[in-house]
CSV table of C-alpha atoms in Angstrom, one decimal:
chain,number,residue,atom,x,y,z
A,26,MET,CA,-10.4,68.8,-129.5
A,27,LYS,CA,-8.8,71.9,-131.1
A,28,PRO,CA,-9.1,70.9,-134.9
A,29,LEU,CA,-5.7,70.8,-136.5
A,30,PHE,CA,-4.6,70.5,-140.1
A,31,LEU,CA,-2.9,67.3,-140.9
A,32,GLN,CA,0.2,69.1,-142.4
A,33,ASP,CA,0.6,71.1,-138.9
A,34,ILE,CA,0.7,67.8,-137.1
A,35,LEU,CA,3.1,66.2,-139.5
A,36,GLU,CA,5.6,69.3,-139.0
A,37,GLN,CA,5.8,68.2,-135.4
A,38,ILE,CA,6.0,64.5,-135.7
A,39,GLY,CA,7.4,64.0,-139.1
A,40,GLY,CA,6.6,60.8,-141.3
A,41,THR,CA,6.2,60.2,-145.0
A,42,ASN,CA,3.0,60.1,-146.9
A,43,VAL,CA,2.6,56.7,-148.6
A,44,ASN,CA,-1.2,56.9,-149.5
A,45,GLY,CA,-3.1,60.1,-150.0
A,46,SER,CA,-2.0,63.7,-150.4
A,47,ARG,CA,-4.8,65.7,-148.9
A,48,ASN,CA,-4.7,68.0,-145.9
A,49,PRO,CA,-7.9,67.2,-143.8
A,50,LEU,CA,-8.8,69.1,-140.6
A,51,ILE,CA,-8.2,66.4,-137.8
A,52,ARG,CA,-10.9,66.6,-135.3
A,53,ASN,CA,-10.2,63.5,-133.3
A,54,VAL,CA,-6.9,61.5,-132.4
A,55,VAL,CA,-6.9,57.9,-131.1
A,56,TYR,CA,-4.6,54.9,-130.8
A,57,ARG,CA,-7.3,52.2,-130.8
A,58,PRO,CA,-8.7,51.4,-134.5
A,59,LYS,CA,-12.2,50.8,-133.1
A,60,LYS,CA,-12.4,54.5,-132.0
A,61,ILE,CA,-12.0,56.1,-135.4
A,62,LYS,CA,-14.6,58.2,-136.9
A,63,ASP,CA,-14.8,61.2,-139.5
A,64,PHE,CA,-11.6,63.3,-139.5
A,65,THR,CA,-9.6,60.9,-137.1
A,66,LEU,CA,-6.1,60.5,-136.8
A,67,LEU,CA,-4.9,57.0,-135.8
A,68,PHE,CA,-1.6,56.3,-134.1
A,69,TYR,CA,-1.3,52.6,-134.6
A,70,ARG,CA,0.8,51.9,-131.5
A,71,TYR,CA,-0.3,48.4,-130.8
A,72,HIS,CA,0.4,46.1,-133.7
A,73,ASP,CA,-1.7,43.4,-132.4
A,74,MET,CA,-4.9,45.3,-132.7
A,75,LYS,CA,-7.1,44.1,-135.4
A,76,ILE,CA,-7.7,46.2,-138.6
A,77,GLU,CA,-11.3,46.0,-139.7
A,78,LYS,CA,-11.6,47.2,-143.4
A,79,LYS,CA,-15.3,48.0,-143.3
A,80,LEU,CA,-14.8,50.4,-140.4
A,81,PHE,CA,-12.0,52.2,-142.0
A,82,ASN,CA,-14.1,52.5,-145.3
A,83,LYS,CA,-17.1,53.8,-143.4
A,84,TYR,CA,-15.6,57.0,-142.3
A,85,LYS,CA,-14.0,59.9,-144.4
A,86,SER,CA,-10.8,61.6,-143.9
A,87,VAL,CA,-9.2,59.2,-141.7
A,88,VAL,CA,-5.4,59.2,-141.3
A,89,VAL,CA,-3.2,56.4,-140.0
A,90,VAL,CA,0.2,57.0,-138.7
A,91,THR,CA,2.2,53.7,-138.6
A,92,GLU,CA,5.6,51.9,-138.6
A,93,LEU,CA,3.9,49.1,-140.6
A,94,PRO,CA,2.0,50.7,-143.6
A,95,ASP,CA,1.7,47.4,-145.5
A,96,LYS,CA,-1.0,46.5,-142.7
A,97,PHE,CA,-3.3,49.1,-144.3
A,98,LYS,CA,-2.6,48.7,-148.0
A,99,ASP,CA,-6.0,47.0,-148.6
A,100,LEU,CA,-7.9,49.9,-147.3
A,101,SER,CA,-9.7,52.6,-149.3
A,102,GLU,CA,-7.6,54.9,-151.3
A,103,ASP,CA,-9.3,57.7,-149.2
A,104,VAL,CA,-7.5,56.5,-146.3
A,105,ILE,CA,-4.2,58.6,-145.7
A,106,ILE,CA,-1.3,56.5,-144.5
A,107,ILE,CA,1.7,58.1,-143.0
A,108,LYS,CA,4.8,56.1,-142.6
A,109,ILE,CA,6.8,56.8,-139.4
A,110,SER,CA,10.0,55.1,-138.2
A,111,ASN,CA,9.2,55.4,-134.3
A,112,ILE,CA,5.6,55.4,-133.6
A,113,GLU,CA,6.1,55.9,-129.8
A,114,LYS,CA,8.3,59.1,-130.4
A,115,ALA,CA,5.8,60.5,-133.0
A,116,TYR,CA,2.8,59.8,-130.5
A,117,TRP,CA,4.6,61.6,-127.5
A,118,LYS,CA,5.5,64.5,-129.8
A,119,PHE,CA,2.1,64.9,-130.8
A,120,ILE,CA,1.0,64.8,-127.1
A,121,SER,CA,3.6,67.5,-126.2
A,122,TYR,CA,2.7,69.7,-129.1
A,123,TYR,CA,-1.0,69.5,-128.5
A,124,ARG,CA,-0.6,70.2,-124.7
A,125,GLN,CA,1.6,73.3,-125.6
A,126,LEU,CA,-0.9,74.9,-127.7
A,127,PHE,CA,-2.6,76.0,-124.3
A,128,GLN,CA,-1.1,78.4,-122.0
A,129,ILE,CA,-3.7,78.1,-119.3
A,130,PRO,CA,-3.5,76.9,-115.6
A,131,VAL,CA,-3.4,73.1,-115.5
A,132,ILE,CA,-3.7,71.5,-112.1
A,133,GLY,CA,-2.9,67.9,-111.4
A,134,ILE,CA,-3.8,66.2,-108.1
A,135,THR,CA,-2.8,62.8,-106.6
A,136,GLY,CA,-3.0,61.3,-103.1
A,137,THR,CA,-4.1,58.0,-101.5
A,138,CYS,CA,-7.3,59.4,-100.7
A,139,GLY,CA,-9.4,62.6,-101.3
A,140,LYS,CA,-8.3,63.3,-105.0
A,141,THR,CA,-11.8,63.3,-106.6
A,142,THR,CA,-13.3,65.6,-103.7
A,143,THR,CA,-10.4,68.0,-104.0
A,144,LYS,CA,-10.7,68.0,-107.9
A,145,GLN,CA,-14.3,68.7,-107.5
A,146,MET,CA,-13.4,71.6,-105.0
A,147,VAL,CA,-10.9,73.1,-107.1
A,148,LYS,CA,-13.1,72.9,-110.2
A,149,HIS,CA,-16.0,74.5,-108.1
A,150,ILE,CA,-13.8,77.4,-107.1
A,151,LEU,CA,-12.3,78.1,-110.6
A,152,ARG,CA,-15.7,78.0,-112.2
A,153,HIS,CA,-16.4,81.4,-110.5
A,154,ARG,CA,-13.9,82.8,-113.1
A,155,TYR,CA,-12.8,80.4,-115.6
A,156,LYS,CA,-14.2,77.8,-118.1
A,157,VAL,CA,-12.8,74.7,-116.6
A,158,HIS,CA,-12.2,71.3,-118.2
A,159,SER,CA,-11.5,68.2,-115.7
A,160,THR,CA,-11.5,64.5,-115.2
A,161,PHE,CA,-15.0,63.2,-114.6
A,162,LEU,CA,-15.9,62.0,-111.1
A,163,SER,CA,-13.2,59.4,-110.2
A,164,ASN,CA,-12.9,58.0,-113.7
A,165,ASN,CA,-9.2,58.5,-113.7
A,166,GLN,CA,-7.7,55.5,-115.5
A,167,ARG,CA,-4.7,55.8,-117.7
A,168,ALA,CA,-6.7,54.8,-120.8
A,169,LEU,CA,-8.7,57.9,-120.6
A,170,ASN,CA,-5.7,60.3,-120.5
A,171,LEU,CA,-5.7,61.1,-124.1
A,172,LYS,CA,-9.3,61.8,-124.2
A,173,TYR,CA,-9.0,64.1,-121.4
A,174,LEU,CA,-6.1,65.9,-122.8
A,175,LEU,CA,-8.1,66.3,-126.1
A,176,GLY,CA,-10.9,67.7,-124.2
A,177,ILE,CA,-9.0,71.0,-123.9
A,178,ASP,CA,-9.7,73.3,-126.7
A,179,ASP,CA,-9.7,77.1,-127.4
A,180,GLU,CA,-12.6,77.8,-125.0
A,181,THR,CA,-10.9,76.1,-122.0
A,182,GLU,CA,-9.4,78.6,-119.5
A,183,ALA,CA,-8.2,76.2,-116.8
A,184,ALA,CA,-8.0,72.5,-116.4
A,185,VAL,CA,-7.9,70.2,-113.3
A,186,PHE,CA,-6.9,66.5,-113.6
A,187,GLU,CA,-7.0,63.7,-111.0
A,188,MET,CA,-3.8,61.6,-111.3
A,189,PRO,CA,-3.9,58.2,-109.7
A,190,VAL,CA,-1.1,55.7,-108.8
A,191,ALA,CA,-1.6,52.1,-109.6
A,192,SER,CA,2.0,51.2,-110.0
A,193,PRO,CA,5.5,52.6,-110.4
A,194,GLY,CA,5.6,54.8,-113.6
A,195,TYR,CA,1.7,55.2,-113.9
A,196,LEU,CA,1.9,58.7,-112.4
A,197,THR,CA,4.8,59.8,-114.8
A,198,ASN,CA,2.7,58.5,-117.8
A,199,THR,CA,0.0,60.7,-116.7
A,200,ILE,CA,2.1,63.6,-116.2
A,201,GLN,CA,3.5,63.4,-119.6
A,202,TYR,CA,-0.1,63.8,-120.9
A,203,PHE,CA,-1.3,66.8,-118.6
A,204,GLN,CA,2.1,68.6,-117.9
A,205,PRO,CA,0.4,70.3,-114.9
A,206,GLN,CA,2.4,73.5,-113.7
A,207,ILE,CA,0.5,73.3,-110.6
A,208,ARG,CA,0.7,69.8,-108.6
A,209,ILE,CA,-0.9,68.8,-105.4
A,210,LEU,CA,0.0,65.7,-103.1
A,211,LEU,CA,-2.6,65.3,-100.5
A,212,ASN,CA,-1.3,62.4,-98.7
A,213,ILE,CA,0.4,59.0,-99.0
A,214,ASP,CA,-0.7,55.9,-97.1
A,215,VAL,CA,-0.6,52.2,-98.2
A,216,TYR,CA,-2.9,51.1,-101.1
A,217,HIS,CA,-2.7,49.7,-104.7
A,218,LEU,CA,-0.5,46.8,-103.5
A,219,THR,CA,-2.1,44.6,-106.2
A,220,ASP,CA,0.0,46.5,-108.8
A,221,SER,CA,2.8,48.1,-106.6
A,222,LYS,CA,3.4,44.9,-104.6
A,223,THR,CA,5.1,46.5,-101.5
A,224,PRO,CA,4.0,49.7,-99.6
A,225,GLU,CA,7.4,51.1,-100.3
A,226,ALA,CA,7.1,50.8,-104.1
A,227,TYR,CA,3.6,52.5,-103.8
A,228,MET,CA,4.8,55.3,-101.7
A,229,LYS,CA,7.8,56.0,-103.9
A,230,ALA,CA,5.4,55.8,-107.0
A,231,LYS,CA,3.6,58.9,-105.5
A,232,ALA,CA,6.8,60.7,-105.2
A,233,GLU,CA,6.8,60.9,-109.1
A,234,ILE,CA,4.6,63.8,-108.6
A,235,ILE,CA,7.5,66.1,-109.1
A,236,ASN,CA,8.7,64.2,-112.3
A,237,GLY,CA,9.1,66.9,-115.1
A,238,LEU,CA,8.3,69.7,-113.0
A,239,ASP,CA,10.1,73.0,-113.7
A,240,PRO,CA,12.1,73.8,-110.5
A,241,GLN,CA,11.9,77.5,-111.4
A,242,THR,CA,8.2,78.0,-112.3
A,243,GLY,CA,6.3,74.9,-111.3
A,244,ILE,CA,4.2,74.9,-108.2
A,245,ILE,CA,4.0,71.8,-105.9
A,246,ILE,CA,1.4,71.9,-103.0
A,247,LEU,CA,2.2,69.4,-100.3
A,248,ASN,CA,0.5,68.3,-97.0
A,249,ALA,CA,3.0,69.5,-94.3
A,250,ASP,CA,1.4,67.1,-91.8
A,251,ASP,CA,1.8,63.9,-93.6
A,252,GLU,CA,4.9,62.0,-92.4
A,253,ASN,CA,5.2,59.7,-95.5
A,254,ILE,CA,5.5,62.6,-97.8
A,255,LYS,CA,8.3,63.8,-95.8
A,256,LYS,CA,10.0,60.5,-96.1
A,257,VAL,CA,9.7,59.9,-100.0
A,258,LEU,CA,9.7,63.3,-101.5
A,259,ASP,CA,12.7,65.6,-101.9
A,260,VAL,CA,11.8,69.2,-103.0
A,261,ASN,CA,15.0,70.8,-102.3
A,262,GLY,CA,15.8,73.2,-105.3
A,263,TYR,CA,12.2,73.8,-106.2
A,264,GLN,CA,11.4,77.3,-106.0
A,265,HIS,CA,7.4,77.2,-105.3
A,266,VAL,CA,6.7,74.8,-102.7
A,267,ILE,CA,3.4,75.6,-100.8
A,268,TYR,CA,2.4,73.7,-97.6
A,269,PHE,CA,-1.1,73.2,-96.2
A,270,GLY,CA,-2.1,71.5,-93.0
A,271,LEU,CA,-3.0,72.1,-89.4
A,272,SER,CA,0.7,72.7,-88.1
A,273,ASP,CA,2.4,75.8,-87.7
A,274,GLY,CA,4.5,77.4,-90.4
A,275,CYS,CA,2.0,76.1,-93.3
A,276,HIS,CA,1.4,78.7,-96.0
A,277,PHE,CA,-2.2,77.6,-95.8
A,278,GLN,CA,-3.1,76.7,-92.1
A,279,ALA,CA,-6.4,75.7,-90.8
A,280,LYS,CA,-7.0,76.8,-87.2
A,281,ASP,CA,-9.9,76.5,-84.7
A,282,VAL,CA,-11.2,73.5,-86.7
A,283,GLN,CA,-14.9,72.5,-85.5
A,284,TYR,CA,-17.7,70.4,-86.5
A,285,GLU,CA,-20.8,72.4,-87.6
A,286,GLU,CA,-24.2,71.3,-88.9
A,287,SER,CA,-23.6,69.4,-92.1
A,288,GLY,CA,-19.8,70.5,-92.4
A,289,MET,CA,-16.4,71.7,-91.0
A,290,LYS,CA,-15.6,75.3,-90.2
A,291,PHE,CA,-12.2,76.8,-89.5
A,292,LEU,CA,-10.0,79.8,-89.9
A,293,LEU,CA,-7.6,79.9,-92.7
A,294,ALA,CA,-4.3,81.7,-91.8
A,295,HIS,CA,-2.5,82.8,-94.9
A,296,GLN,CA,0.2,85.7,-95.3
A,297,ASN,CA,-0.8,87.3,-91.9
A,298,GLN,CA,-4.4,87.2,-92.7
A,299,THR,CA,-7.3,84.8,-91.5
A,300,PHE,CA,-10.5,84.1,-93.4
A,301,PRO,CA,-13.4,82.1,-92.1
A,302,VAL,CA,-14.1,79.0,-94.2
A,303,PHE,CA,-17.0,76.6,-94.1
A,304,VAL,CA,-16.8,73.3,-96.1
A,305,PRO,CA,-19.7,71.0,-96.5
A,306,GLY,CA,-19.0,67.3,-95.4
A,307,TYR,CA,-17.7,66.2,-92.1
A,308,GLY,CA,-14.1,65.0,-90.9
A,309,LYS,CA,-10.6,66.7,-90.9
A,310,PRO,CA,-9.7,65.0,-94.3
A,311,ASN,CA,-12.3,67.5,-95.5
A,312,VAL,CA,-10.5,70.1,-94.0
A,313,TYR,CA,-7.2,69.1,-95.7
A,314,ASN,CA,-9.1,68.7,-99.0
A,315,ALA,CA,-10.3,72.4,-98.8
A,316,LEU,CA,-6.9,73.7,-97.8
A,317,ALA,CA,-5.3,72.2,-100.8
A,318,SER,CA,-8.1,73.4,-103.0
A,319,ILE,CA,-7.8,76.9,-101.8
A,320,ALA,CA,-4.0,76.9,-102.4
A,321,ALA,CA,-4.3,75.5,-105.8
A,322,ALA,CA,-7.1,77.9,-107.0
A,323,SER,CA,-5.3,80.8,-105.6
A,324,SER,CA,-2.1,79.6,-107.4
A,325,ALA,CA,-4.2,79.6,-110.6
A,326,GLY,CA,-5.0,83.2,-110.0
A,327,MET,CA,-8.1,83.3,-107.9
A,328,ASP,CA,-8.2,85.6,-104.8
A,329,VAL,CA,-7.9,83.7,-101.6
A,330,LYS,CA,-10.9,85.6,-99.9
A,331,ASP,CA,-12.9,84.6,-103.0
A,332,CYS,CA,-11.8,80.9,-102.9
A,333,CYS,CA,-12.9,80.7,-99.2
A,334,GLU,CA,-16.2,82.1,-99.9
A,335,ARG,CA,-16.8,79.8,-102.8
A,336,MET,CA,-16.1,76.8,-100.7
A,337,SER,CA,-19.3,77.2,-98.7
A,338,SER,CA,-21.3,76.6,-101.9
A,339,PHE,CA,-19.5,73.2,-102.7
A,340,GLU,CA,-21.9,70.2,-103.0
A,341,GLN,CA,-20.6,67.3,-101.0
A,342,MET,CA,-20.0,64.2,-103.3
A,343,ASN,CA,-22.4,61.2,-103.0
A,344,GLU,CA,-21.3,58.3,-100.8
A,345,HIS,CA,-18.4,60.3,-99.4
A,346,LEU,CA,-19.1,60.5,-95.6
A,347,GLU,CA,-22.7,61.3,-96.6
A,348,PHE,CA,-25.0,61.7,-93.5
A,349,HIS,CA,-28.6,60.6,-93.5
A,350,ILE,CA,-31.3,59.9,-91.2
A,351,GLY,CA,-32.3,56.2,-91.6
A,352,ALA,CA,-34.7,53.8,-90.4
A,353,GLY,CA,-36.1,54.3,-86.8
A,354,GLY,CA,-34.2,57.8,-86.7
A,355,CYS,CA,-30.7,56.2,-86.8
A,356,THR,CA,-27.9,58.2,-88.1
A,357,VAL,CA,-26.2,56.7,-91.2
A,358,ILE,CA,-22.8,57.6,-92.5
A,359,ASP,CA,-22.7,56.4,-96.1
A,360,ASP,CA,-18.8,56.1,-97.1
A,361,THR,CA,-19.2,53.5,-99.8
A,362,TRP,CA,-17.8,55.2,-102.6
A,363,ASN,CA,-14.5,53.2,-102.1
A,364,ALA,CA,-12.4,51.7,-99.5
A,365,ALA,CA,-8.8,52.1,-98.6
A,366,PRO,CA,-7.0,51.9,-95.2
A,367,LEU,CA,-6.5,55.8,-94.9
A,368,SER,CA,-10.3,56.5,-95.8
A,369,MET,CA,-11.5,53.6,-93.6
A,370,ALA,CA,-9.5,55.0,-90.6
A,371,SER,CA,-10.8,58.6,-91.2
A,372,ALA,CA,-14.4,57.2,-91.5
A,373,LEU,CA,-14.1,55.6,-88.1
A,374,GLU,CA,-12.8,58.8,-86.6
A,375,VAL,CA,-15.7,60.7,-88.1
A,376,LEU,CA,-18.1,58.3,-86.7
A,377,GLN,CA,-16.5,58.6,-83.0
A,378,GLU,CA,-16.4,62.3,-83.2
A,379,THR,CA,-20.1,62.8,-84.4
A,380,SER,CA,-21.8,60.1,-82.5
A,381,SER,CA,-21.7,61.6,-79.1
A,382,THR,CA,-23.4,59.0,-76.7
A,383,LYS,CA,-24.9,57.0,-79.5
A,384,MET,CA,-24.2,53.3,-80.1
A,385,LYS,CA,-21.5,53.3,-82.7
A,386,ILE,CA,-21.9,50.3,-85.3
A,387,ALA,CA,-19.4,50.1,-88.3
A,388,PHE,CA,-19.7,47.8,-91.5
A,389,LEU,CA,-16.1,47.4,-92.6
A,390,GLY,CA,-15.5,45.5,-95.9
A,391,TYR,CA,-12.6,44.5,-98.0
A,392,MET,CA,-10.4,47.0,-99.8
A,393,PRO,CA,-10.3,46.0,-103.4
A,394,GLN,CA,-6.7,47.2,-104.3
A,395,LEU,CA,-4.8,45.8,-101.3
A,396,GLY,CA,-4.6,42.2,-102.8
A,397,GLU,CA,-3.9,39.3,-100.6
A,398,SER,CA,-0.3,39.7,-99.5
A,399,LYS,CA,1.1,39.8,-96.1
A,400,TYR,CA,1.2,43.6,-96.5
A,401,ALA,CA,-2.5,43.5,-97.0
A,402,LEU,CA,-3.1,41.5,-93.8
A,403,GLU,CA,-1.1,44.2,-92.1
A,404,GLN,CA,-3.4,46.9,-93.2
A,405,TYR,CA,-6.6,44.9,-92.3
A,406,ALA,CA,-5.1,44.3,-88.9
A,407,ARG,CA,-4.4,48.0,-88.5
A,408,MET,CA,-8.0,48.7,-89.1
A,409,GLY,CA,-8.9,46.3,-86.4
A,410,GLU,CA,-6.8,48.4,-84.1
A,411,LYS,CA,-8.4,51.4,-85.4
A,412,ALA,CA,-11.9,49.9,-84.6
A,413,VAL,CA,-10.9,49.4,-81.0
A,414,GLU,CA,-9.3,52.6,-80.6
A,415,THR,CA,-12.3,54.5,-81.8
A,416,ASN,CA,-14.7,52.5,-79.3
A,417,LEU,CA,-16.9,50.8,-81.6
A,418,ASP,CA,-20.0,49.1,-79.8
A,419,HIS,CA,-20.4,46.7,-82.8
A,420,LEU,CA,-17.9,45.9,-85.5
A,421,VAL,CA,-19.5,44.0,-88.4
A,422,ILE,CA,-17.1,42.5,-90.8
A,423,VAL,CA,-18.3,42.0,-94.5
A,424,GLY,CA,-16.9,39.2,-96.4
A,425,ASP,CA,-14.1,36.8,-95.9
A,426,GLU,CA,-11.4,39.2,-97.5
A,427,ALA,CA,-11.7,41.5,-94.4
A,428,ALA,CA,-11.9,39.0,-91.8
A,429,GLU,CA,-8.5,39.9,-90.3
A,430,ILE,CA,-9.9,43.3,-89.2
A,431,GLY,CA,-12.2,41.1,-87.0
A,432,ARG,CA,-9.5,39.0,-85.9
A,433,LYS,CA,-7.2,41.6,-85.0
A,434,ALA,CA,-9.9,43.5,-82.8
A,435,LEU,CA,-10.6,40.3,-81.0
A,436,GLU,CA,-6.9,39.7,-80.4
A,437,ILE,CA,-6.4,43.0,-78.7
A,438,GLY,CA,-9.5,42.7,-76.4
A,439,MET,CA,-12.7,43.7,-78.1
A,440,ASP,CA,-15.6,41.8,-76.7
A,441,PRO,CA,-16.5,38.7,-78.9
A,442,SER,CA,-20.2,39.3,-78.6
A,443,LYS,CA,-19.6,42.8,-80.3
A,444,VAL,CA,-17.6,41.4,-83.3
A,445,HIS,CA,-19.7,40.0,-86.1
A,446,PHE,CA,-18.6,38.3,-89.4
A,447,CYS,CA,-21.2,38.3,-92.1
A,448,LYS,CA,-21.3,37.3,-95.7
A,449,ASN,CA,-24.2,39.2,-97.3
A,450,GLY,CA,-26.8,41.9,-96.6
A,451,ILE,CA,-29.5,39.8,-95.2
A,452,GLU,CA,-27.4,38.5,-92.4
A,453,ILE,CA,-26.2,42.2,-91.5
A,454,TYR,CA,-29.8,43.5,-91.5
A,455,GLN,CA,-31.0,40.7,-89.0
A,456,LEU,CA,-28.1,41.6,-86.9
A,457,ILE,CA,-28.5,45.2,-86.6
A,458,GLU,CA,-32.3,45.7,-87.0
A,459,PRO,CA,-32.9,45.8,-83.2
A,460,TYR,CA,-30.5,48.8,-83.0
A,461,LEU,CA,-32.1,50.9,-85.8
A,462,ASN,CA,-33.4,53.9,-83.7
A,463,GLN,CA,-32.4,57.3,-82.7
A,464,ASN,CA,-29.7,56.2,-80.3
A,465,THR,CA,-27.5,54.6,-83.0
A,466,ALA,CA,-24.9,55.9,-85.3
A,467,LEU,CA,-24.0,53.6,-88.2
A,468,LEU,CA,-20.9,53.6,-90.5
A,469,MET,CA,-21.1,51.9,-94.0
A,470,LYS,CA,-17.8,51.5,-95.2
A,471,ILE,CA,-18.2,48.6,-97.7
A,472,PRO,CA,-16.9,49.6,-101.3
A,473,HIS,CA,-19.4,50.4,-104.0
A,474,ARG,CA,-18.8,47.4,-106.1
A,475,VAL,CA,-20.1,45.3,-103.1
A,476,MET,CA,-23.0,47.5,-102.5
A,477,VAL,CA,-24.3,47.1,-106.0
A,478,GLN,CA,-25.0,43.5,-105.2
A,479,ASP,CA,-28.6,42.6,-104.7
A,480,SER,CA,-28.4,41.7,-100.8
A,481,PHE,CA,-26.4,44.7,-100.2
A,482,LYS,CA,-28.5,47.1,-102.3
A,483,GLU,CA,-31.5,45.9,-100.3
A,484,LEU,CA,-29.6,46.2,-96.9
A,485,LYS,CA,-28.7,49.9,-97.8
A,486,GLN,CA,-32.5,50.7,-98.9
A,487,LYS,CA,-33.7,49.2,-95.7
A,488,ILE,CA,-31.2,51.1,-93.5
A,489,LEU,CA,-32.0,54.4,-95.5
A,490,ASP,CA,-35.7,53.5,-95.0
A,491,LYS,CA,-36.2,53.7,-98.8
A,492,GLY,CA,-38.1,51.7,-101.1
A,493,GLN,CA,-40.1,49.6,-98.4
């Protein structure tokens, strides 16, 4: 955090001193009492949060902004109390004030799939010129927004934030913190039904990406090939709309897309020029991620040619369509970081496109944020159709939650002897052990939270031929 004197903050948010008159240099801002330390300003937003006297007395130069100063009257006289009439208004005034202290490129990225990879790509490209602050891996939950915002300081030259959608309003809240002038919408598919309830609500929640974007100066970067984006997002009146994709007319268009050893290569067509691009990691989704990243980094001031060259040194993320040679020489595609319908469908396509004449086996598991509604069952059934469409030789369903994948595959004609329902890693290994050889390609699409369980951890070790 950029240190700020208390009086400078109070000039922005208002309030009346009811205890203490010093002007400490604030180095930390929180809204949870347990997070305080020396030189902290606490916005007491949630009145049910416990006040521990010992904690407040432990640290020096603590400031409390609150609507209820009487709750803090028994604390040390060293604790500065600021009475405010509306804590939420004061908090958001501070957020806006702090964000406006920094006139740097800020990029916000959302999409059903590919957010983390794209964020890492943009960060990698920008680091060639800037000191970059960003969200960490896929840790993007709303509770971390304040921490990430305060991570911007006087040394920061650019920032890249991953912005998820769990429910309507979630993205708008994140935008309030980061106020990105450059925004990317990678794709919209069905996910997060546990909170959004219906596919329509979730898709509309993704359209919040343009909330608060200045129509004259803001930049919105969109996937031109995504039909759902076209359905829910209206960008009429916005002056800087940039499209990326494989279709003609895109500002950043990928042509002649090919699989190469350990990645994808293509020609980027942009402003009547073409640039060769190699991006580590397989699959067309990776091409889309690269296109969006190059569009964003160039919008932040990087040269397009430099962006394309930097892409080749990007390090593919762990457990994101990661290829290995496994036990017996089999090909293993580890895509266990997370599981959503769009990423599962993409992984099955990569398995098909890279396996040639090899036997194709896929482990497909439950998708945590789909829930159990009729809409969730429709998405599992859709994956069963995709499994048949991609000509799997063996479909292994992991857990009861994902059983609809197998049921749908059987319904539309997949050989019952090729569809297997398993509950743990031991059953799976017994099933696939005879096929672990050079003539097999195996996709693991079971979410990370399942893979950390003992039997699945052991399964993965055996398949990758480790720890034996």
